[in-house]
C-alpha positions as MATLAB code, in Angstrom:
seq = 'XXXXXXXXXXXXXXXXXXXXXXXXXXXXXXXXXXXXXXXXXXXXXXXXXXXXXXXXXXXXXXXXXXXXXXXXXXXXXXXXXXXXXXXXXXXXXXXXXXXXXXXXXXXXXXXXXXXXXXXXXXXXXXXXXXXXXXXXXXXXXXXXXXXXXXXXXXXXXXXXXXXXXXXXXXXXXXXXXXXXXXXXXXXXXXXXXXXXXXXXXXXXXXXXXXXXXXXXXXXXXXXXXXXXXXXXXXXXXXXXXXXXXXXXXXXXXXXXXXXXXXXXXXXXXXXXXXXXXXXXXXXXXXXXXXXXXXXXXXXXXXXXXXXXXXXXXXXXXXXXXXXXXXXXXXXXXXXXXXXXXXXXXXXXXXXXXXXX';
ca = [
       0.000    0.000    0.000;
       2.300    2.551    0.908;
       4.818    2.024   -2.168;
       1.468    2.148   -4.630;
       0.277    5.513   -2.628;
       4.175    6.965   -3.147;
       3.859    6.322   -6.985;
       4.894   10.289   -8.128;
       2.615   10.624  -11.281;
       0.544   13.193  -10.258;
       4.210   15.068   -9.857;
       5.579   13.903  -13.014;
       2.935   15.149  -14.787;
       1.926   17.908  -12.528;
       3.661   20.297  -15.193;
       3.329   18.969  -18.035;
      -0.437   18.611  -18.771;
      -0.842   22.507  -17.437;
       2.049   23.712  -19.718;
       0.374   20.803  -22.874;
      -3.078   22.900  -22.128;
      -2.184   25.833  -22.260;
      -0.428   25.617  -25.444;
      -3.412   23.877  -26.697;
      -5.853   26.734  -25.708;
      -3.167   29.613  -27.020;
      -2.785   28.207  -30.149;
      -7.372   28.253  -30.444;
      -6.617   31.774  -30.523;
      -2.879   32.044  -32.461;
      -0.993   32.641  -29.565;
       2.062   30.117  -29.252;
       3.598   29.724  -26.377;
       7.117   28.320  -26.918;
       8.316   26.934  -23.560;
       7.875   27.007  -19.578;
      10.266   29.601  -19.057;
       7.870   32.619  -20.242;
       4.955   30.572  -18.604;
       7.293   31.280  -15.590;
       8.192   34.821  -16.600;
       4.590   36.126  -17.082;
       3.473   35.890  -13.797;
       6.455   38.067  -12.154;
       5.443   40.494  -15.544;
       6.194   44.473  -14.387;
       6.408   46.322  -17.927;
       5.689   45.699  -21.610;
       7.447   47.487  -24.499;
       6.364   48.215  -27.296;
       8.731   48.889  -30.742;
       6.626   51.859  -32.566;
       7.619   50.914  -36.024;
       5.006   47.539  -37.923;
       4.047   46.718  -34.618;
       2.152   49.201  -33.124;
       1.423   51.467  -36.441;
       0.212   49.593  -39.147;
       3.752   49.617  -41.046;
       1.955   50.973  -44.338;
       3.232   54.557  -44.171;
       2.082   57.005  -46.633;
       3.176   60.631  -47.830;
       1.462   63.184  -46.933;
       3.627   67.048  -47.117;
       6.308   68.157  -48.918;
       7.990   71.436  -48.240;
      10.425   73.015  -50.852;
      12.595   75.678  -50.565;
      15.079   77.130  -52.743;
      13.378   77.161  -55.989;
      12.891   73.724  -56.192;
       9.443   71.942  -56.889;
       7.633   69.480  -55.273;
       8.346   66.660  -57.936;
      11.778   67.768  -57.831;
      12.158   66.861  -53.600;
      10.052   63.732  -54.302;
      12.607   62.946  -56.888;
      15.248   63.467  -55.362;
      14.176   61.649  -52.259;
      12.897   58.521  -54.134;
      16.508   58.300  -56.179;
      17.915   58.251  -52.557;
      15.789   55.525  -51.010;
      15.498   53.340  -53.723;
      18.487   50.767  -51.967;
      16.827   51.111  -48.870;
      14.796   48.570  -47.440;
      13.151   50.526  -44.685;
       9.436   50.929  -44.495;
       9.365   54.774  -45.164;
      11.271   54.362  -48.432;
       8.338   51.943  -49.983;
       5.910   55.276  -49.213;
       8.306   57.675  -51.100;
       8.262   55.043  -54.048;
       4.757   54.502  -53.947;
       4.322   58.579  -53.773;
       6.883   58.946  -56.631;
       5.091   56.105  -59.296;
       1.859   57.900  -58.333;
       2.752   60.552  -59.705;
       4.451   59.662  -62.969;
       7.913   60.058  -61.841;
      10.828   58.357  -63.574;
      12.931   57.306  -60.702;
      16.846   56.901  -61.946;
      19.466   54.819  -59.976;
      21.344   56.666  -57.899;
      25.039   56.743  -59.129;
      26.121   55.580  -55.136;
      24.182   54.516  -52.630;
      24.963   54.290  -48.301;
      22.700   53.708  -45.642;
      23.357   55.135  -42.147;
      21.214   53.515  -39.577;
      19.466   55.619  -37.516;
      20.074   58.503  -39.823;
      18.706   58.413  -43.158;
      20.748   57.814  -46.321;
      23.310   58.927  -48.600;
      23.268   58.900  -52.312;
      24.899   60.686  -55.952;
      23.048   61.486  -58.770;
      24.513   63.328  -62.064;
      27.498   64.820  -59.560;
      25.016   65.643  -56.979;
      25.566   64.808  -53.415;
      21.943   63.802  -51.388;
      21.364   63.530  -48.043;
      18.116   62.610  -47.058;
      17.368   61.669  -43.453;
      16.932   63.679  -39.910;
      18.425   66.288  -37.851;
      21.047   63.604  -36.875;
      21.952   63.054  -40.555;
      22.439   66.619  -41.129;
      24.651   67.430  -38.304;
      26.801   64.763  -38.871;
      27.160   66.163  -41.843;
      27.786   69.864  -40.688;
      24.849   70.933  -42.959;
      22.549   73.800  -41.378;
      19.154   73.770  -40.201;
      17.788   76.940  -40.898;
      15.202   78.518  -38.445;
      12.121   78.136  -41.292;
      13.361   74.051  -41.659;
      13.099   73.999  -38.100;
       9.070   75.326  -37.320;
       8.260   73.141  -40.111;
       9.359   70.193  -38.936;
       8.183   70.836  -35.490;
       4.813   71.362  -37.171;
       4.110   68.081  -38.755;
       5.700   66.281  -35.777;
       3.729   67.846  -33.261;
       1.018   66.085  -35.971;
       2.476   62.723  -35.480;
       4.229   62.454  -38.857;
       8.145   61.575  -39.597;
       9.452   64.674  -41.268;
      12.744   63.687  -42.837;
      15.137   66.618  -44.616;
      16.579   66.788  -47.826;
      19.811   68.022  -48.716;
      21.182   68.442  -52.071;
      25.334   69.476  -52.024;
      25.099   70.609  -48.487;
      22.011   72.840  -48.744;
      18.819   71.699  -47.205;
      16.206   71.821  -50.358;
      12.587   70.078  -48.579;
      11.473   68.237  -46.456;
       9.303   65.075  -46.706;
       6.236   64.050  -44.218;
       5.339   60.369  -43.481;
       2.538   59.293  -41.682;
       2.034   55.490  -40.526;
      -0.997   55.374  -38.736;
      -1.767   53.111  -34.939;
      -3.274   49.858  -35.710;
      -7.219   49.440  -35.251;
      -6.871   47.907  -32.313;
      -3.915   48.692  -30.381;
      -5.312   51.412  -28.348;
      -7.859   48.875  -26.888;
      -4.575   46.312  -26.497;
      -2.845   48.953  -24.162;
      -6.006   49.281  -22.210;
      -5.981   46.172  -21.344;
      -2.623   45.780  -20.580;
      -2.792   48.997  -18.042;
      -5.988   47.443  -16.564;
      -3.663   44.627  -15.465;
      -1.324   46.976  -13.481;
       1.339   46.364  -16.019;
       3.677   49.640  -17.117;
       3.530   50.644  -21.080;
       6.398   51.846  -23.167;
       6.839   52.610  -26.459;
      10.644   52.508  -27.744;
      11.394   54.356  -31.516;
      14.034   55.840  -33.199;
      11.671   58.602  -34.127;
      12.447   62.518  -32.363;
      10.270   62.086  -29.071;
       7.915   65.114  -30.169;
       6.708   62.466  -33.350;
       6.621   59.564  -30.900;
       4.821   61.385  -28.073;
       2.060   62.292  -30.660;
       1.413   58.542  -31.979;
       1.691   57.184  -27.888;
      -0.446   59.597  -27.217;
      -3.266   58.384  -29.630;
      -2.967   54.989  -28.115;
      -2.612   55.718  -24.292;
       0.801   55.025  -23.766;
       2.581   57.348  -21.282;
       6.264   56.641  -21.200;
       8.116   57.010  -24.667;
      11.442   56.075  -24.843;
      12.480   57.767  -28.157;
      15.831   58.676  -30.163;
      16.763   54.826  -30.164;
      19.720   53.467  -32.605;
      18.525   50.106  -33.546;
      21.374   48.446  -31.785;
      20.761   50.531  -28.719;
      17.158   48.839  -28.359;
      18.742   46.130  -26.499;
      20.318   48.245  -24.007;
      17.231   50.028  -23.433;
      15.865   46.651  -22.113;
      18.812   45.831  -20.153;
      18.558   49.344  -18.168;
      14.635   48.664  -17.580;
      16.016   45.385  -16.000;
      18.866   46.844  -14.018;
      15.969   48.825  -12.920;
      14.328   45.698  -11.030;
      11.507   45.641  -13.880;
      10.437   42.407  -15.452;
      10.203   42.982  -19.341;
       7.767   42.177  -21.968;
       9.286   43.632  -25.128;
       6.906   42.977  -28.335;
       8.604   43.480  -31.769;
       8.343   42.463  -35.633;
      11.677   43.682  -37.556;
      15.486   41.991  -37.980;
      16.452   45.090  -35.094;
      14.275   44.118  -32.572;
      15.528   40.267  -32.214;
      18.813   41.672  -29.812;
      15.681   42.930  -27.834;
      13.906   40.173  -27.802;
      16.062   37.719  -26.889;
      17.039   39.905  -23.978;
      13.528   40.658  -22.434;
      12.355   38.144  -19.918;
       9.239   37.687  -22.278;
       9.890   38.112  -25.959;
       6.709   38.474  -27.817;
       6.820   38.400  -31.894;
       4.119   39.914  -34.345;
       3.455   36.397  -36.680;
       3.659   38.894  -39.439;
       6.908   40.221  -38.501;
      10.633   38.707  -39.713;
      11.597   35.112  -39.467;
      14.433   35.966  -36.876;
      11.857   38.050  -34.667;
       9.786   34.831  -34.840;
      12.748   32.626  -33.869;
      13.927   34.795  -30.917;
       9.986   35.912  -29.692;
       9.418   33.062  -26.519;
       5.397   33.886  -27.550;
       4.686   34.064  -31.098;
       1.420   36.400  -32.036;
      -0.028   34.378  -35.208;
      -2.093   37.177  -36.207;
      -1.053   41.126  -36.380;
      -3.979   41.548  -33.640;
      -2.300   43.439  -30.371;
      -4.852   42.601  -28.113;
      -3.492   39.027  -28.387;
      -0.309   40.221  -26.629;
      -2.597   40.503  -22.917;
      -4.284   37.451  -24.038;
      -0.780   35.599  -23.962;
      -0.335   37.518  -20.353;
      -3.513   36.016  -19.669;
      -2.929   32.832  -20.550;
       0.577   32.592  -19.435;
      -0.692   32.994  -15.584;
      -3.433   30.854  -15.774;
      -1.266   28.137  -16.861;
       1.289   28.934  -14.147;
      -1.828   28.627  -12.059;
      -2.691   25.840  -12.916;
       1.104   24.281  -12.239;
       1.328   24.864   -8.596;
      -2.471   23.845   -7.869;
      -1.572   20.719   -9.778;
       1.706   20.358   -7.702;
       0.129   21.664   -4.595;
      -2.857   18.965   -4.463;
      -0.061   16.089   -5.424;
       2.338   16.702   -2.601;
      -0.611   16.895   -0.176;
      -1.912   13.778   -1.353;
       1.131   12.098   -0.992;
       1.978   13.684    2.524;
      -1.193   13.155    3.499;
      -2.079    9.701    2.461;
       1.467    7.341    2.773;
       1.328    8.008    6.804;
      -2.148    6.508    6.446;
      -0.924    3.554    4.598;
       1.771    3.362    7.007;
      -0.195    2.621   10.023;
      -2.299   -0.121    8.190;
      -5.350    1.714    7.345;
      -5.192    1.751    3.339;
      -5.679   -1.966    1.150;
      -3.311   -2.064   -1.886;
      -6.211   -1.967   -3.917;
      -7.535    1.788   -2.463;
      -4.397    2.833   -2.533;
      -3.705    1.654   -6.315;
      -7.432    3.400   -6.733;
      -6.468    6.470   -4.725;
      -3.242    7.084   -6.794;
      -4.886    6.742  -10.410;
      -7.462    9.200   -9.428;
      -4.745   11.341   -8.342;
      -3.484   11.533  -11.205;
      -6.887   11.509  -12.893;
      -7.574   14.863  -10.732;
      -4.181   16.751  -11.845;
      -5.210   15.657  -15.847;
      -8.551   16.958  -15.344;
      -7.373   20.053  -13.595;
      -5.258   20.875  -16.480;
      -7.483   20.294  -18.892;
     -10.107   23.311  -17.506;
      -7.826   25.615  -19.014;
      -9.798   24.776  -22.169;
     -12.553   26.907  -20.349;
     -10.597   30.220  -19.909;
     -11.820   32.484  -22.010;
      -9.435   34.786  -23.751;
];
């Protein structure tokens, strides 16, 4: 009796059918959970970041203002800016393309081509030198920014827009307003994050007057902003040195570092395969709101562990004195221990009924 009553199922499996449910029910609702460790994480969960850039904006950025100055028309800037971008792979540069082909414009290839991350770019065109990027860019590059540059740009970032300069042989010539607008629903996922006591942050590389305006359209209070896309990681690491537990939720090749260095990394399915590899919860679909659903789920499941452990120790610690002192038959106690572990299945399993 008392060696069938020690039998440790219900402890073998104590973590394992939680961890094999919960997966189950995130993946009902295309959130994958990829191992115990963030199960573990979530609970202890203090702050969630946010990258700005295709995860919380829609990543679909369109033109919307140019500004010329010295003569120069506004096909001429939109030129000029397209023959720049054209190398580039970044998301702003597919909006000046799309402006430029709208409009009929023939868009050459430039005669050299240089990204600088961060910055903008750097490109020749029939002995022309352009520079096309922000303020960084252009005082790197000792070129002035002339007071009527400056309210301009303050204007349309105050609006929530990326205003990037354009310089043509070391004179600014325009200026060039994106807009990528918030996602339909990430306002409502940052409620419901906040509602669950958890800190929001939103970390760009934009100037902190364009991020402030897009945070503050979907309730997010602290902006970190101004951020290098190698310097995203150490952002995390001095939220951690802080004492904070970090969710960090990305999509792009620059936000893996992060990712991989947050306590939780969380991955837009739509995002880059190595933002997928690195993310410990994978978000099938580009819905935000499934980021506090795999919160949600997360601590239920971890829930669900240490009631599962808690209800197998006590049956053992309860039940092998018993047998000890002759007052359990090997056959209750062979009964006693399947339904033990019949109890800690069937626990599990009413994670099915959480709703999300």
């Amino acid at each position: 009796a008392i060696l069938l009553i020690a039998c440790p199922c219900a402890l073998g499996i104590a973590t394992p059918t939680a961890i094999l449910a919960g997966v189950g029910k995130g993946a009902e609702y295309g959130v994958l959970l990829r191992g115990g460790e963030y199960v573990e994480n979530a609970r202890k969960l203090t702050t969630v970041v946010f990258d700005k850039t295709g995860t919380l904006t829609k990543g679909e950025p369109s033109v919307t203002d140019i500004i010329v100055f010295r003569k120069y028309k506004e096909n001429e800037v939109l030129e000029l800016a397209a023959v720049a971008e054209k190398g580039s792979e970044h998301p702003l540069a597919e909006a000046l393309l799309k402006a430029a082909n709208k409009a009929d414009i023939k868009i050459p290839d430039a005669e050299t081509f240089e990204a600088v991350p961060g910055h903008g770019v750097k490109a020749s065109l029939r002995g022309q030198i352009i520079l096309f990027g922000n303020r960084r860019l252009m005082q790197s590059n000792k070129i002035s920014i002339e007071r009527a540059s400056e309210s301009h740009l303050a204007k349309l970032e105050e609006q929530g827009k990326t205003a990037m300069l354009l310089a043509v042989n070391d004179k600014i010539v325009g200026i060039v307003a994106v807009m990528d607008t918030p996602k339909d629903n990430a306002a409502e996922a940052i409620k419901q994050l906040k509602d669950m006591g958890l800190e929001v942050a939103m970390l760009t590389g934009d100037n902190e007057r364009t991020a402030k305006a897009i945070a503050n359209q979907v309730g997010i209070d602290r902006v970190i902003a101004n951020v290098l896309p190698w310097e995203k990681v150490n952002v995390i690491k001095r939220l951690q040195s802080e004492g904070k537990v970090v969710a960090m939720v990305g999509d792009g090749v620059n936000d893996a570092p992060a990712l991989a260095q947050a306590q939780i990394g969380i991955a837009i399915g739509g995002g880059t395969d190595i933002a997928k590899e690195t993310g410990g919860i994978v978000l099938i679909k580009d819905d935000l709101r499934d980021v506090a659903r795999g919160i949600v789920l997360s601590k239920a499941t971890m829930k669900k562990i240490k009631q599962n452990l808690f209800w197998a120790f006590i049956y053992n610690t309860v039940s092998i004195p018993v047998a000890a002192i002759g007052l359990l038959s090997p056959i209750i106690a062979a009964g006693a221990m399947a339904f033990s572990s019949l109890f800690v299945v069937s626990n599990s399993a009413t994670l099915k009924l959480l709703k999300l």
